[in-house]
Amino acid sequence: NIKKYIKKLEKDAGLKKEKAKEALKAKNRDRAKLHLRMEKMYQEQIKTAYGQLEMVETQINQIETAQSQKDAMQVLQEGNAVLKKLQALVWIVTLVVLVLTMVCVATTMMAVVAERRKEIGLKKSLGAKNRSIVKDFLGEGIVLGGLGGVLGIVLGFIFAQAVSLNVFGRSISFQPLLIPLTIVVSVAITALACLLPIKSATDVDPALVLKGE
């Protein structure tokens, strides 16, 4: 509407200027002065209208900028919410995997103790103490846990890199500080899982084993 109003004023100012020229040609100076004054008045109104138009455009730009910032903040908040949910899901999956790992390690070590029951009974009959048996099985478990931790670091990084590239379109950086932490956690989980099998190994009665019971 303001632009239409400006165009009308410019048209009227042009007409007054043309009439002033015609009046000058007709040597009617008073009429020419009147038209020039009206043309000047129109020019002032045009300037005022342009100022109002500029003010309106500035306000519109500010509103659009504020809306864009609001939309960007909303997208950022939604992204953060999704990221938090993903992090919570990763923690839950990690916890479940650790529990399943403990169960698998405990089951495997129990099977090893059952297979080596005669060996354990023979060692005890020859004077081996429970401390020695604990060291043997716990040492095996710690070594296997350390190797599993190293293998998990390599495979985990490869898997995380593939997911990051396919889902987010960017690569991830390797964090060397996670190596000792991962190995320590892996060894600790393995050691905890070995407690029950080790207890079973120390409870072996050499007399019953040697009798074949």
PDB file of C-alpha atoms in Angstrom:
ATOM      1  CA  ASN A   1       0.000   0.000   0.000  1.00  0.00           C
ATOM      2  CA  ILE A   2       2.836   2.407   0.814  1.00  0.00           C
ATOM      3  CA  LYS A   3       4.509   1.669  -2.517  1.00  0.00           C
ATOM      4  CA  LYS A   4       1.255   2.402  -4.377  1.00  0.00           C
ATOM      5  CA  TYR A   5       0.888   5.635  -2.436  1.00  0.00           C
ATOM      6  CA  ILE A   6       4.466   6.642  -3.360  1.00  0.00           C
ATOM      7  CA  LYS A   7       3.834   5.931  -7.030  1.00  0.00           C
ATOM      8  CA  LYS A   8       0.681   8.079  -6.940  1.00  0.00           C
ATOM      9  CA  LEU A   9       2.604  10.937  -5.277  1.00  0.00           C
ATOM     10  CA  GLU A  10       5.403  10.675  -7.845  1.00  0.00           C
ATOM     11  CA  LYS A  11       2.838  10.747 -10.629  1.00  0.00           C
ATOM     12  CA  ASP A  12       1.116  13.805  -9.137  1.00  0.00           C
ATOM     13  CA  ALA A  13       4.449  15.559  -8.594  1.00  0.00           C
ATOM     14  CA  GLY A  14       5.355  14.907 -12.224  1.00  0.00           C
ATOM     15  CA  LEU A  15       2.053  16.344 -13.378  1.00  0.00           C
ATOM     16  CA  LYS A  16       2.530  19.487 -11.275  1.00  0.00           C
ATOM     17  CA  LYS A  17       6.023  19.910 -12.676  1.00  0.00           C
ATOM     18  CA  GLU A  18       4.703  19.647 -16.224  1.00  0.00           C
ATOM     19  CA  LYS A  19       1.945  22.144 -15.476  1.00  0.00           C
ATOM     20  CA  ALA A  20       4.523  24.524 -13.980  1.00  0.00           C
ATOM     21  CA  LYS A  21       6.513  24.328 -17.234  1.00  0.00           C
ATOM     22  CA  GLU A  22       3.367  24.993 -19.267  1.00  0.00           C
ATOM     23  CA  ALA A  23       2.515  27.978 -17.062  1.00  0.00           C
ATOM     24  CA  LEU A  24       6.008  29.388 -17.551  1.00  0.00           C
ATOM     25  CA  LYS A  25       5.639  29.034 -21.298  1.00  0.00           C
ATOM     26  CA  ALA A  26       2.342  30.867 -21.029  1.00  0.00           C
ATOM     27  CA  LYS A  27       4.149  33.518 -18.958  1.00  0.00           C
ATOM     28  CA  ASN A  28       1.846  32.907 -16.028  1.00  0.00           C
ATOM     29  CA  ARG A  29       4.381  33.061 -13.226  1.00  0.00           C
ATOM     30  CA  ASP A  30       1.902  32.997 -10.359  1.00  0.00           C
ATOM     31  CA  ARG A  31       0.334  29.807 -11.606  1.00  0.00           C
ATOM     32  CA  ALA A  32       3.784  28.332 -12.220  1.00  0.00           C
ATOM     33  CA  LYS A  33       4.846  29.137  -8.639  1.00  0.00           C
ATOM     34  CA  LEU A  34       1.687  27.492  -7.320  1.00  0.00           C
ATOM     35  CA  HIS A  35       2.367  24.301  -9.279  1.00  0.00           C
ATOM     36  CA  LEU A  36       6.016  24.296  -8.145  1.00  0.00           C
ATOM     37  CA  ARG A  37       4.945  24.651  -4.513  1.00  0.00           C
ATOM     38  CA  MET A  38       2.535  21.774  -4.867  1.00  0.00           C
ATOM     39  CA  GLU A  39       5.259  19.720  -6.622  1.00  0.00           C
ATOM     40  CA  LYS A  40       7.591  20.482  -3.694  1.00  0.00           C
ATOM     41  CA  MET A  41       4.906  19.438  -1.240  1.00  0.00           C
ATOM     42  CA  TYR A  42       4.484  16.158  -3.101  1.00  0.00           C
ATOM     43  CA  GLN A  43       8.260  15.580  -2.999  1.00  0.00           C
ATOM     44  CA  GLU A  44       8.261  16.074   0.768  1.00  0.00           C
ATOM     45  CA  GLN A  45       5.392  13.607   1.117  1.00  0.00           C
ATOM     46  CA  ILE A  46       7.341  11.163  -1.065  1.00  0.00           C
ATOM     47  CA  LYS A  47      10.379  11.457   1.221  1.00  0.00           C
ATOM     48  CA  THR A  48       8.177  10.869   4.279  1.00  0.00           C
ATOM     49  CA  ALA A  49       6.574   7.855   2.614  1.00  0.00           C
ATOM     50  CA  TYR A  50       9.990   6.415   1.726  1.00  0.00           C
ATOM     51  CA  GLY A  51      11.034   6.841   5.363  1.00  0.00           C
ATOM     52  CA  GLN A  52       7.943   4.985   6.536  1.00  0.00           C
ATOM     53  CA  LEU A  53       8.554   2.283   3.947  1.00  0.00           C
ATOM     54  CA  GLU A  54      12.133   1.853   5.120  1.00  0.00           C
ATOM     55  CA  MET A  55      10.943   1.645   8.738  1.00  0.00           C
ATOM     56  CA  VAL A  56       8.377  -1.031   7.852  1.00  0.00           C
ATOM     57  CA  GLU A  57      10.940  -3.055   5.883  1.00  0.00           C
ATOM     58  CA  THR A  58      13.352  -2.832   8.837  1.00  0.00           C
ATOM     59  CA  GLN A  59      10.665  -4.111  11.210  1.00  0.00           C
ATOM     60  CA  ILE A  60       9.810  -6.937   8.807  1.00  0.00           C
ATOM     61  CA  ASN A  61      13.479  -7.924   8.565  1.00  0.00           C
ATOM     62  CA  GLN A  62      13.781  -7.894  12.358  1.00  0.00           C
ATOM     63  CA  ILE A  63      10.701 -10.085  12.692  1.00  0.00           C
ATOM     64  CA  GLU A  64      12.004 -12.513  10.048  1.00  0.00           C
ATOM     65  CA  THR A  65      15.423 -12.616  11.743  1.00  0.00           C
ATOM     66  CA  ALA A  66      13.826 -13.270  15.137  1.00  0.00           C
ATOM     67  CA  GLN A  67      11.652 -15.995  13.633  1.00  0.00           C
ATOM     68  CA  SER A  68      14.683 -17.588  11.958  1.00  0.00           C
ATOM     69  CA  GLN A  69      16.591 -17.543  15.230  1.00  0.00           C
ATOM     70  CA  LYS A  70      13.586 -19.025  17.016  1.00  0.00           C
ATOM     71  CA  ASP A  71      13.324 -21.789  14.401  1.00  0.00           C
ATOM     72  CA  ALA A  72      17.061 -22.466  14.674  1.00  0.00           C
ATOM     73  CA  MET A  73      16.838 -22.670  18.472  1.00  0.00           C
ATOM     74  CA  GLN A  74      13.869 -25.014  18.212  1.00  0.00           C
ATOM     75  CA  VAL A  75      15.736 -27.275  15.782  1.00  0.00           C
ATOM     76  CA  LEU A  76      18.778 -27.201  18.078  1.00  0.00           C
ATOM     77  CA  GLN A  77      16.675 -28.112  21.115  1.00  0.00           C
ATOM     78  CA  GLU A  78      15.002 -30.954  19.225  1.00  0.00           C
ATOM     79  CA  GLY A  79      18.419 -32.193  18.099  1.00  0.00           C
ATOM     80  CA  ASN A  80      19.730 -32.073  21.669  1.00  0.00           C
ATOM     81  CA  ALA A  81      16.675 -33.997  22.887  1.00  0.00           C
ATOM     82  CA  VAL A  82      17.210 -36.694  20.264  1.00  0.00           C
ATOM     83  CA  LEU A  83      20.913 -36.845  21.121  1.00  0.00           C
ATOM     84  CA  LYS A  84      20.142 -37.277  24.829  1.00  0.00           C
ATOM     85  CA  LYS A  85      17.730 -40.103  24.033  1.00  0.00           C
ATOM     86  CA  LEU A  86      20.365 -41.760  21.859  1.00  0.00           C
ATOM     87  CA  GLN A  87      22.943 -41.424  24.641  1.00  0.00           C
ATOM     88  CA  ALA A  88      20.516 -42.963  27.139  1.00  0.00           C
ATOM     89  CA  LEU A  89      19.844 -45.806  24.701  1.00  0.00           C
ATOM     90  CA  VAL A  90      23.597 -46.368  24.248  1.00  0.00           C
ATOM     91  CA  TRP A  91      24.083 -46.533  28.026  1.00  0.00           C
ATOM     92  CA  ILE A  92      21.254 -49.035  28.389  1.00  0.00           C
ATOM     93  CA  VAL A  93      22.633 -51.195  25.586  1.00  0.00           C
ATOM     94  CA  THR A  94      26.123 -50.994  27.126  1.00  0.00           C
ATOM     95  CA  LEU A  95      24.783 -52.085  30.518  1.00  0.00           C
ATOM     96  CA  VAL A  96      22.901 -55.011  28.968  1.00  0.00           C
ATOM     97  CA  VAL A  97      25.997 -56.056  27.012  1.00  0.00           C
ATOM     98  CA  LEU A  98      28.143 -55.947  30.166  1.00  0.00           C
ATOM     99  CA  VAL A  99      25.639 -58.129  32.041  1.00  0.00           C
ATOM    100  CA  LEU A 100      25.464 -60.612  29.158  1.00  0.00           C
ATOM    101  CA  THR A 101      29.274 -60.618  28.982  1.00  0.00           C
ATOM    102  CA  MET A 102      29.521 -61.466  32.682  1.00  0.00           C
ATOM    103  CA  VAL A 103      27.029 -64.311  32.242  1.00  0.00           C
ATOM    104  CA  CYS A 104      28.891 -65.688  29.204  1.00  0.00           C
ATOM    105  CA  VAL A 105      32.279 -65.481  30.927  1.00  0.00           C
ATOM    106  CA  ALA A 106      30.927 -67.109  34.094  1.00  0.00           C
ATOM    107  CA  THR A 107      29.313 -69.912  32.069  1.00  0.00           C
ATOM    108  CA  THR A 108      32.493 -70.493  30.066  1.00  0.00           C
ATOM    109  CA  MET A 109      34.699 -70.574  33.165  1.00  0.00           C
ATOM    110  CA  MET A 110      32.299 -72.962  34.884  1.00  0.00           C
ATOM    111  CA  ALA A 111      32.614 -75.276  31.886  1.00  0.00           C
ATOM    112  CA  VAL A 112      36.423 -74.973  32.097  1.00  0.00           C
ATOM    113  CA  VAL A 113      36.361 -75.826  35.804  1.00  0.00           C
ATOM    114  CA  ALA A 114      34.153 -78.860  35.092  1.00  0.00           C
ATOM    115  CA  GLU A 115      36.543 -80.062  32.368  1.00  0.00           C
ATOM    116  CA  ARG A 116      39.606 -79.544  34.559  1.00  0.00           C
ATOM    117  CA  ARG A 117      38.045 -80.993  37.717  1.00  0.00           C
ATOM    118  CA  LYS A 118      40.397 -83.969  37.733  1.00  0.00           C
ATOM    119  CA  GLU A 119      43.405 -81.712  37.187  1.00  0.00           C
ATOM    120  CA  ILE A 120      42.329 -79.516  40.095  1.00  0.00           C
ATOM    121  CA  GLY A 121      41.814 -82.568  42.333  1.00  0.00           C
ATOM    122  CA  LEU A 122      45.239 -83.917  41.406  1.00  0.00           C
ATOM    123  CA  LYS A 123      46.906 -80.586  42.167  1.00  0.00           C
ATOM    124  CA  LYS A 124      45.212 -80.446  45.552  1.00  0.00           C
ATOM    125  CA  SER A 125      46.221 -83.988  46.359  1.00  0.00           C
ATOM    126  CA  LEU A 126      49.839 -83.072  45.570  1.00  0.00           C
ATOM    127  CA  GLY A 127      49.684 -80.172  48.026  1.00  0.00           C
ATOM    128  CA  ALA A 128      48.485 -77.259  45.908  1.00  0.00           C
ATOM    129  CA  LYS A 129      46.662 -74.644  47.940  1.00  0.00           C
ATOM    130  CA  ASN A 130      43.474 -72.848  47.001  1.00  0.00           C
ATOM    131  CA  ARG A 131      45.505 -69.643  46.495  1.00  0.00           C
ATOM    132  CA  SER A 132      47.427 -71.308  43.679  1.00  0.00           C
ATOM    133  CA  ILE A 133      44.240 -72.477  41.988  1.00  0.00           C
ATOM    134  CA  VAL A 134      42.718 -69.007  42.333  1.00  0.00           C
ATOM    135  CA  LYS A 135      45.807 -67.458  40.734  1.00  0.00           C
ATOM    136  CA  ASP A 136      45.645 -69.898  37.809  1.00  0.00           C
ATOM    137  CA  PHE A 137      42.005 -69.313  36.922  1.00  0.00           C
ATOM    138  CA  LEU A 138      41.974 -65.607  37.755  1.00  0.00           C
ATOM    139  CA  GLY A 139      45.144 -65.110  35.684  1.00  0.00           C
ATOM    140  CA  GLU A 140      43.552 -66.853  32.704  1.00  0.00           C
ATOM    141  CA  GLY A 141      40.410 -64.758  33.085  1.00  0.00           C
ATOM    142  CA  ILE A 142      42.359 -61.481  33.301  1.00  0.00           C
ATOM    143  CA  VAL A 143      44.401 -62.321  30.194  1.00  0.00           C
ATOM    144  CA  LEU A 144      41.281 -63.224  28.237  1.00  0.00           C
ATOM    145  CA  GLY A 145      39.555 -60.071  29.502  1.00  0.00           C
ATOM    146  CA  GLY A 146      42.476 -57.880  28.408  1.00  0.00           C
ATOM    147  CA  LEU A 147      42.565 -59.480  24.953  1.00  0.00           C
ATOM    148  CA  GLY A 148      38.796 -59.081  24.674  1.00  0.00           C
ATOM    149  CA  GLY A 149      39.110 -55.415  25.634  1.00  0.00           C
ATOM    150  CA  VAL A 150      41.723 -54.762  22.933  1.00  0.00           C
ATOM    151  CA  LEU A 151      39.632 -56.586  20.334  1.00  0.00           C
ATOM    152  CA  GLY A 152      36.550 -54.667  21.463  1.00  0.00           C
ATOM    153  CA  ILE A 153      38.380 -51.335  21.050  1.00  0.00           C
ATOM    154  CA  VAL A 154      39.351 -52.130  17.461  1.00  0.00           C
ATOM    155  CA  LEU A 155      35.990 -53.545  16.379  1.00  0.00           C
ATOM    156  CA  GLY A 156      34.048 -50.880  18.309  1.00  0.00           C
ATOM    157  CA  PHE A 157      35.927 -48.051  16.618  1.00  0.00           C
ATOM    158  CA  ILE A 158      35.392 -49.586  13.177  1.00  0.00           C
ATOM    159  CA  PHE A 159      31.658 -50.023  13.863  1.00  0.00           C
ATOM    160  CA  ALA A 160      31.275 -46.493  15.307  1.00  0.00           C
ATOM    161  CA  GLN A 161      33.140 -45.008  12.333  1.00  0.00           C
ATOM    162  CA  ALA A 162      30.862 -46.816   9.871  1.00  0.00           C
ATOM    163  CA  VAL A 163      27.700 -45.678  11.701  1.00  0.00           C
ATOM    164  CA  SER A 164      28.931 -42.069  11.934  1.00  0.00           C
ATOM    165  CA  LEU A 165      29.763 -41.923   8.220  1.00  0.00           C
ATOM    166  CA  ASN A 166      26.484 -43.514   7.103  1.00  0.00           C
ATOM    167  CA  VAL A 167      24.138 -41.706   9.512  1.00  0.00           C
ATOM    168  CA  PHE A 168      25.775 -38.316  10.204  1.00  0.00           C
ATOM    169  CA  GLY A 169      28.034 -38.045   7.141  1.00  0.00           C
ATOM    170  CA  ARG A 170      31.165 -37.299   9.154  1.00  0.00           C
ATOM    171  CA  SER A 171      34.031 -39.277  10.661  1.00  0.00           C
ATOM    172  CA  ILE A 172      34.876 -39.590  14.355  1.00  0.00           C
ATOM    173  CA  SER A 173      38.280 -39.128  15.963  1.00  0.00           C
ATOM    174  CA  PHE A 174      39.971 -41.867  17.937  1.00  0.00           C
ATOM    175  CA  GLN A 175      40.313 -41.158  21.675  1.00  0.00           C
ATOM    176  CA  PRO A 176      43.532 -42.764  23.022  1.00  0.00           C
ATOM    177  CA  LEU A 177      42.490 -42.102  26.632  1.00  0.00           C
ATOM    178  CA  LEU A 178      39.666 -44.628  26.224  1.00  0.00           C
ATOM    179  CA  ILE A 179      42.112 -47.499  25.632  1.00  0.00           C
ATOM    180  CA  PRO A 180      43.241 -48.003  29.257  1.00  0.00           C
ATOM    181  CA  LEU A 181      39.725 -47.316  30.568  1.00  0.00           C
ATOM    182  CA  THR A 182      38.198 -49.917  28.247  1.00  0.00           C
ATOM    183  CA  ILE A 183      40.831 -52.524  29.115  1.00  0.00           C
ATOM    184  CA  VAL A 184      40.422 -51.895  32.861  1.00  0.00           C
ATOM    185  CA  VAL A 185      36.623 -52.231  32.632  1.00  0.00           C
ATOM    186  CA  SER A 186      36.955 -55.394  30.541  1.00  0.00           C
ATOM    187  CA  VAL A 187      39.401 -56.959  33.010  1.00  0.00           C
ATOM    188  CA  ALA A 188      37.212 -55.957  35.973  1.00  0.00           C
ATOM    189  CA  ILE A 189      34.095 -57.477  34.391  1.00  0.00           C
ATOM    190  CA  THR A 190      35.989 -60.683  33.632  1.00  0.00           C
ATOM    191  CA  ALA A 191      37.394 -60.864  37.169  1.00  0.00           C
ATOM    192  CA  LEU A 192      33.909 -60.450  38.679  1.00  0.00           C
ATOM    193  CA  ALA A 193      32.512 -63.103  36.350  1.00  0.00           C
ATOM    194  CA  CYS A 194      35.295 -65.510  37.401  1.00  0.00           C
ATOM    195  CA  LEU A 195      34.497 -65.343  41.127  1.00  0.00           C
ATOM    196  CA  LEU A 196      31.787 -68.026  41.060  1.00  0.00           C
ATOM    197  CA  PRO A 197      33.775 -70.487  38.879  1.00  0.00           C
ATOM    198  CA  ILE A 198      36.867 -69.947  41.053  1.00  0.00           C
ATOM    199  CA  LYS A 199      34.759 -70.650  44.163  1.00  0.00           C
ATOM    200  CA  SER A 200      33.581 -73.853  42.510  1.00  0.00           C
ATOM    201  CA  ALA A 201      37.189 -74.812  41.692  1.00  0.00           C
ATOM    202  CA  THR A 202      38.382 -74.283  45.258  1.00  0.00           C
ATOM    203  CA  ASP A 203      35.502 -76.422  46.560  1.00  0.00           C
ATOM    204  CA  VAL A 204      36.680 -79.494  44.603  1.00  0.00           C
ATOM    205  CA  ASP A 205      37.349 -82.412  46.948  1.00  0.00           C
ATOM    206  CA  PRO A 206      40.497 -84.234  45.734  1.00  0.00           C
ATOM    207  CA  ALA A 207      39.461 -87.487  47.400  1.00  0.00           C
ATOM    208  CA  LEU A 208      36.176 -87.670  45.521  1.00  0.00           C
ATOM    209  CA  VAL A 209      37.840 -86.706  42.241  1.00  0.00           C
ATOM    210  CA  LEU A 210      40.524 -89.398  42.554  1.00  0.00           C
ATOM    211  CA  LYS A 211      37.811 -91.974  43.316  1.00  0.00           C
ATOM    212  CA  GLY A 212      36.153 -90.964  40.059  1.00  0.00           C
ATOM    213  CA  GLU A 213      33.032 -89.498  41.651  1.00  0.00           C
TER     214      GLU A 213
END
